[in-house]
Short mmCIF file of C-alpha atoms in Angstrom, two decimals:
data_model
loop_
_atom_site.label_atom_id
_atom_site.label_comp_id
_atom_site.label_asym_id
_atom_site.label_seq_id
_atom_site.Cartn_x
_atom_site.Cartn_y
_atom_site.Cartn_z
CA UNK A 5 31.71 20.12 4.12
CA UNK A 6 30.59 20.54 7.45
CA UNK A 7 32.46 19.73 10.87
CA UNK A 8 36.55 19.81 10.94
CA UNK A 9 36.81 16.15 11.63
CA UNK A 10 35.12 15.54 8.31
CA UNK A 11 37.07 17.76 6.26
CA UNK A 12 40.16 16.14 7.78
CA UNK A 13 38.54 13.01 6.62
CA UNK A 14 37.93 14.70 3.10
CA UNK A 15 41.75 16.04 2.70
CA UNK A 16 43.50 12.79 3.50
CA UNK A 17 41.07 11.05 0.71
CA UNK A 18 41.80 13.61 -2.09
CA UNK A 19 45.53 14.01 -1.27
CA UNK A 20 45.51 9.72 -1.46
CA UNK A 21 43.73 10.36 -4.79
CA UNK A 22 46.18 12.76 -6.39
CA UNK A 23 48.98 10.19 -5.56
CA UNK A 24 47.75 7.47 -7.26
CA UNK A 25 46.15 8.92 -10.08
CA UNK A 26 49.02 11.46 -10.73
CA UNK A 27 52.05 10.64 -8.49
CA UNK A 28 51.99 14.11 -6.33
CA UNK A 29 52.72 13.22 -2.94
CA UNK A 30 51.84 16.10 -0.59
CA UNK A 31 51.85 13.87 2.47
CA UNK A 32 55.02 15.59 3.93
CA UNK A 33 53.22 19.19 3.04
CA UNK A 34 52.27 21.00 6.51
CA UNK A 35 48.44 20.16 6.97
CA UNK A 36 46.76 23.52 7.80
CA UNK A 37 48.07 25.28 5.03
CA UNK A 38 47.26 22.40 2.34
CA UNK A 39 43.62 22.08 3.75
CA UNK A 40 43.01 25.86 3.82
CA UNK A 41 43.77 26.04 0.31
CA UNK A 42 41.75 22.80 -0.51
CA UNK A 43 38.66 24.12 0.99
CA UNK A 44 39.18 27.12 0.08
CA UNK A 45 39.00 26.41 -3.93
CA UNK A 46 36.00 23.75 -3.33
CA UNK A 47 34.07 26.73 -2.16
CA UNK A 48 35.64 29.44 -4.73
CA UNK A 49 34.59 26.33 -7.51
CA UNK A 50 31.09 26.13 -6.03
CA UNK A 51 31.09 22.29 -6.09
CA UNK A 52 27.62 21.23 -3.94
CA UNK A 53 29.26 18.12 -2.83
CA UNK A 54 32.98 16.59 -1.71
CA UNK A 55 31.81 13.33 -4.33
CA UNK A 56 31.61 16.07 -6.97
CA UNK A 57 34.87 17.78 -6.02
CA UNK A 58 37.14 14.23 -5.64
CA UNK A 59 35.35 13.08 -9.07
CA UNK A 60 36.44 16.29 -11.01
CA UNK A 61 40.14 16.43 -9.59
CA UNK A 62 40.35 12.76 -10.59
CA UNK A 63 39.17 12.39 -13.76
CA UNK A 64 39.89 15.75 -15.88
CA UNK A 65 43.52 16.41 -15.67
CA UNK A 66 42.71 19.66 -16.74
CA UNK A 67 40.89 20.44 -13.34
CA UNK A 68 43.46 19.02 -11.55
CA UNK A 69 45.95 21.31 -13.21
CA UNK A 70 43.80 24.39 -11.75
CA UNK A 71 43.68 22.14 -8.29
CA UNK A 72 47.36 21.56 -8.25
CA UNK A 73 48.00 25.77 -9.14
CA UNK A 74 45.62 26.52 -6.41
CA UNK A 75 46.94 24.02 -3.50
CA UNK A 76 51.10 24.27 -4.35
CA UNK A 77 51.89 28.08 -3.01
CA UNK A 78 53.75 30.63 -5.58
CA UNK A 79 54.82 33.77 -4.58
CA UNK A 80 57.33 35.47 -5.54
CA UNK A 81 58.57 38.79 -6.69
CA UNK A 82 62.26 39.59 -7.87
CA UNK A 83 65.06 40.43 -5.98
CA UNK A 84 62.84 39.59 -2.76
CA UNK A 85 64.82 39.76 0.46
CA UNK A 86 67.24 42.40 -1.63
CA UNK A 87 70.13 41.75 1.70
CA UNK A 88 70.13 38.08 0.65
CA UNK A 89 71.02 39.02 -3.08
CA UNK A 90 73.21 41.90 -2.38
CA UNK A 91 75.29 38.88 -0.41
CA UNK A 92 74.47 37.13 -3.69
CA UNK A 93 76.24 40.01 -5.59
CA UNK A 94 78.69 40.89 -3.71
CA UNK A 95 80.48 37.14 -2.08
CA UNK A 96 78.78 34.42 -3.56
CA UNK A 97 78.48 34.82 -7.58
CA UNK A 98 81.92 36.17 -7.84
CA UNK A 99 83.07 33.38 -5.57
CA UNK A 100 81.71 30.92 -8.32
CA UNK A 101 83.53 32.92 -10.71
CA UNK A 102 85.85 30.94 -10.93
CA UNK A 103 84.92 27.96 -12.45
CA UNK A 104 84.85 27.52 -15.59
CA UNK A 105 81.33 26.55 -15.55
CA UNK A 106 78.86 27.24 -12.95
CA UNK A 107 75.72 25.18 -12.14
CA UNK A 108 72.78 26.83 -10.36
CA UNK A 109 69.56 24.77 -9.38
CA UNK A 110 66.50 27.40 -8.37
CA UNK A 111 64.18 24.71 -6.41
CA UNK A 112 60.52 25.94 -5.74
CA UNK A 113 61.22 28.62 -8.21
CA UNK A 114 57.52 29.51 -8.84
CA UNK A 115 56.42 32.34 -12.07
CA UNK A 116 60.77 31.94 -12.79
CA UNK A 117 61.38 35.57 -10.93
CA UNK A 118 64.33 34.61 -8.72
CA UNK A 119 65.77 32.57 -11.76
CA UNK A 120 65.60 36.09 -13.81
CA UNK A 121 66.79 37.99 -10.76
CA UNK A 122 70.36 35.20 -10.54
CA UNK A 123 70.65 35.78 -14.62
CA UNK A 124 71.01 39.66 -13.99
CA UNK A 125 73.09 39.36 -11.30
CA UNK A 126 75.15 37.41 -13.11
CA UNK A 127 74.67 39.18 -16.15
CA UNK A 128 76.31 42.03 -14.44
CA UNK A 129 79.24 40.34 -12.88
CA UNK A 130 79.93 39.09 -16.81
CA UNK A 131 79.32 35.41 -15.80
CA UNK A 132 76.22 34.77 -17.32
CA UNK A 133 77.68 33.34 -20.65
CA UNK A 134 79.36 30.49 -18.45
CA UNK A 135 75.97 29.57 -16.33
CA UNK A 136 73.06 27.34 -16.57
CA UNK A 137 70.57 27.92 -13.85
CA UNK A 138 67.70 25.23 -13.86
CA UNK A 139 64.66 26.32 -12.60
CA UNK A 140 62.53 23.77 -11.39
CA UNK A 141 58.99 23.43 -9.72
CA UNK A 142 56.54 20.77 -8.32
CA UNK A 143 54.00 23.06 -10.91
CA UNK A 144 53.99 22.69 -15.03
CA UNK A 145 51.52 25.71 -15.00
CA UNK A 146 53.45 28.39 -13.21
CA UNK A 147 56.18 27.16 -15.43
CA UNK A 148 54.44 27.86 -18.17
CA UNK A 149 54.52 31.48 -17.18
CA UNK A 150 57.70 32.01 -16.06
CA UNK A 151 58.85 30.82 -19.62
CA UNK A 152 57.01 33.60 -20.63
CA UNK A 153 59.46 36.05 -19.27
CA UNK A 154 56.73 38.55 -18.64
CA UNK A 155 56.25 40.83 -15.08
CA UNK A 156 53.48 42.83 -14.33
CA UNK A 157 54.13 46.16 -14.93
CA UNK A 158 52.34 47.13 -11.55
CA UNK A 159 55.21 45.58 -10.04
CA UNK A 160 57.97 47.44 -11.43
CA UNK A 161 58.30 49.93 -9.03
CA UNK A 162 58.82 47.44 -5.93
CA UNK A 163 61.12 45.33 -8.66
CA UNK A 164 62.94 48.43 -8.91
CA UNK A 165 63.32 49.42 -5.40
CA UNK A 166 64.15 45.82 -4.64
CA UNK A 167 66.82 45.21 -7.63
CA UNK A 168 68.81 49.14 -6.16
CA UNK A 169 68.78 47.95 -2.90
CA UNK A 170 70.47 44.72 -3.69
CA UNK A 171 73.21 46.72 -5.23
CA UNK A 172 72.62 46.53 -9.17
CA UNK A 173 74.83 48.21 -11.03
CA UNK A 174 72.82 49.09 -14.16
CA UNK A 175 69.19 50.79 -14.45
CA UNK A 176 66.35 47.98 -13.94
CA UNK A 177 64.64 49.61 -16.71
CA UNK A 178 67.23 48.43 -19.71
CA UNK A 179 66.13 44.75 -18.57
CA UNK A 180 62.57 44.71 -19.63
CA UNK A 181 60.11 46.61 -22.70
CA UNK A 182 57.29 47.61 -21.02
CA UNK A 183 53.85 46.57 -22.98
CA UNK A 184 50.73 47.58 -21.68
CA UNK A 185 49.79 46.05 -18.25
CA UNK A 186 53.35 43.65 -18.90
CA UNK A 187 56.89 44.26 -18.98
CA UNK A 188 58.72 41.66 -21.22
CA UNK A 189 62.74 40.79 -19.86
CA UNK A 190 64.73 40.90 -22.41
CA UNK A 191 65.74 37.85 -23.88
CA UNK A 192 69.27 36.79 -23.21
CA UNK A 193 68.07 36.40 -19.64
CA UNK A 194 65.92 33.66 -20.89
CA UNK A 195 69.02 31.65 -22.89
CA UNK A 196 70.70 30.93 -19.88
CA UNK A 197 67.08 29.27 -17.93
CA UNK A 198 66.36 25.44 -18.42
CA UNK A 199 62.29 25.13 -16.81
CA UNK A 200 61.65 21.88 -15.88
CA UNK A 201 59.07 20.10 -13.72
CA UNK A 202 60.81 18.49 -10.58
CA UNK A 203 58.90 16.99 -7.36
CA UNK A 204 60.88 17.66 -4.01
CA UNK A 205 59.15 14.78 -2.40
CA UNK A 206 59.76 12.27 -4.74
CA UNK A 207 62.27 13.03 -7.85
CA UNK A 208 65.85 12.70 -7.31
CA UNK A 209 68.83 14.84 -7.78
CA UNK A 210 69.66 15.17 -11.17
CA UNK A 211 73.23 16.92 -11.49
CA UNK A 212 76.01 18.06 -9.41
CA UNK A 213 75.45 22.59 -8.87
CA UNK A 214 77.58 25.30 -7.34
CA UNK A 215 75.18 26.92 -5.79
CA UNK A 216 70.96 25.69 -5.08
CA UNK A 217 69.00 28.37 -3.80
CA UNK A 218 65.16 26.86 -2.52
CA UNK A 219 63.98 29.84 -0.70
CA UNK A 220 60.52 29.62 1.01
CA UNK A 221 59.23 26.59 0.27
CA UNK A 222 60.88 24.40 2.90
CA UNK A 223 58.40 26.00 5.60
CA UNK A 224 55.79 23.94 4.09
CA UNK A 225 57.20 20.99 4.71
CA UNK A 226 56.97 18.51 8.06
CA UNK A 227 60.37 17.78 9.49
CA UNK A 228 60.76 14.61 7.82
CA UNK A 229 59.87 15.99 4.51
CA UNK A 230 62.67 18.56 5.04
CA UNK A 231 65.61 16.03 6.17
CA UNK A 232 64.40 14.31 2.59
CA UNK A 233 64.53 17.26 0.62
CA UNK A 234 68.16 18.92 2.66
CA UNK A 235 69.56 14.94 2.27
CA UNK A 236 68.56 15.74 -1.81
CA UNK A 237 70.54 18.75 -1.65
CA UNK A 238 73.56 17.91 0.12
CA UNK A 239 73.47 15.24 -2.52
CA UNK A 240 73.58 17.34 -5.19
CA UNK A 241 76.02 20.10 -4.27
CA UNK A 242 79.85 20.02 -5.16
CA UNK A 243 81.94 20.25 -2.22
CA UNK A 244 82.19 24.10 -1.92
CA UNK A 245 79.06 24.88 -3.05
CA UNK A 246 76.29 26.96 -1.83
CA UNK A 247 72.40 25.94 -0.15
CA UNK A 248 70.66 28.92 0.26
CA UNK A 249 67.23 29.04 1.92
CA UNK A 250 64.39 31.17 3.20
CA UNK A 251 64.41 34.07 6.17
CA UNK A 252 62.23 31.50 8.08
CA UNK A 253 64.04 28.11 7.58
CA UNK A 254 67.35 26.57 8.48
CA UNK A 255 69.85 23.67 8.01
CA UNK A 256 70.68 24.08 11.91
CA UNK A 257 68.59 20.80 13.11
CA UNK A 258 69.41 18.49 10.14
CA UNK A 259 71.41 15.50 9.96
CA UNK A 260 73.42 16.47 7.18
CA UNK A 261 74.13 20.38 8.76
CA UNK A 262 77.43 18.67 9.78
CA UNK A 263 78.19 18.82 6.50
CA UNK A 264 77.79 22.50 6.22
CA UNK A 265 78.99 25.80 7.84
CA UNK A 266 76.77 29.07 7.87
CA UNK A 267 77.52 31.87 6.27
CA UNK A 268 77.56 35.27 8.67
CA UNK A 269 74.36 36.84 8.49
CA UNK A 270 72.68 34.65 6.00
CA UNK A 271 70.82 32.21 5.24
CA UNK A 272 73.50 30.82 3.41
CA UNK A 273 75.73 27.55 4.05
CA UNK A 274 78.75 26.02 2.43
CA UNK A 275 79.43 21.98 1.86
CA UNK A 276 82.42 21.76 3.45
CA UNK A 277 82.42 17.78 3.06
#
């Protein structure tokens, strides 16, 4: 692929492509970054030509599987941003406490470690046998994993450092059984996780939650893509209830921030109507 100006030419075709032939829509996605990543796995794949490269990611699902693990960005690490979930901890889970059910959505939620890090928290506060926290991502593949309840055991120690400085209560170690190169949460985490496959762009909401956290995945949106995705939430939120989103991203310049107050602090706001 040779000047800019073509490549452009060659993203806008395959992103066209992937719509029709599998209903992603990452028109709304912020260009650079989706482009980078597209030419960055045509070269890593070695394809000789951009026919070769639109051909494979159209016709074996299987590729495009790979393409759509490659292009969709997913990282994570638990407890990440440990001030956000010592607020967590501390105001907002005990907060939602009092209902006698409480409904979490994790949007964007990647390999599934923020959903484990909520089901300890909550674990700890003794609310996890009243929650449901649905984990959802644009990905089936990362999914996949995160079902697996497996971390890499050469992330343990930041995991560690991470899950004390967010104020657990317990040692991170009774959580997991280390195996080799993986560490294994234990399963009651896992009881209280529903993974399911859910497109920000284009799916709608699908139940009324306490508290959605969708944490660093905003930023790679386009403004209009983002008043979508914040109308979907304020949608889907109880009065009361809590949107919590990434260091970088805010509620501040949407239409329906009227509808919410920030938290001090945090990147935290309430529905107040």
């Amino acid at each position: 692929m040779n000047s800019t100006e073509h490549s452009d030419e060659y993203v806008e075709t395959l992103l066209s492509d992937v719509l029709e032939v599998y209903g992603y829509d990452f028109t709304g996605y912020s260009r650079a970054s989706v482009k980078r990543r597209i030419l960055r796995l045509y070269a890593l794949d070695g394809f000789v030509s951009f026919a070769e490269y639109r051909y494979k990611i159209r016709t074996e699902p299987a590729y495009f599987k790979r393409f759509l693990e490659q292009v969709t960005i997913n990282v994570t690490e638990m407890f990440r941003d440990p001030e956000f979930y010592k607020t967590l901890r501390n105001d907002i889970l005990p907060r939602l406490g009092t209902y006698p059910f409480i409904r979490i959505w994790i949007a964007g939620c990647s390999t599934g470690e923020e959903a484990y890090s909520v089901a300890i928290f909550l674990k700890e506060l003794n609310l996890l046998h009243k929650s449901l926290i649905y984990a959802t991502d644009i990905n089936s593949a990362v999914l996949e994993n995160a079902a697996q309840s497996m971390i890499p055991m050469n992330k343990i120690q930041l995991y560690t450092e991470n899950y004390i400085a967010a104020g657990g209560s317990e040692q991170f170690s009774d959580y997991y059984t280390a195996n080799y190169s993986l560490g294994k949460l234990k399963d009651d985490l896992k009881t209280k996780i529903i993974f399911s496959t859910h497109n920000l762009v284009s799916d709608n909401s699908f139940n009324e939650f306490q508290l959605i956290l969708c944490r660093n995945v905003i930023i790679y949106f386009d403004r209009p893509l983002q008043t979508k995705v914040f109308e979907l939430f304020d949608n889907s939120l109880e009065k009361f209830g809590y949107l919590a989103l990434g260091t970088k991203e805010t509620l501040d310049f949407s239409p329906v921030s009227k509808n919410f107050e920030r938290l001090d602090n945090a990147k935290i706001w309430r529905k107040i109507q």
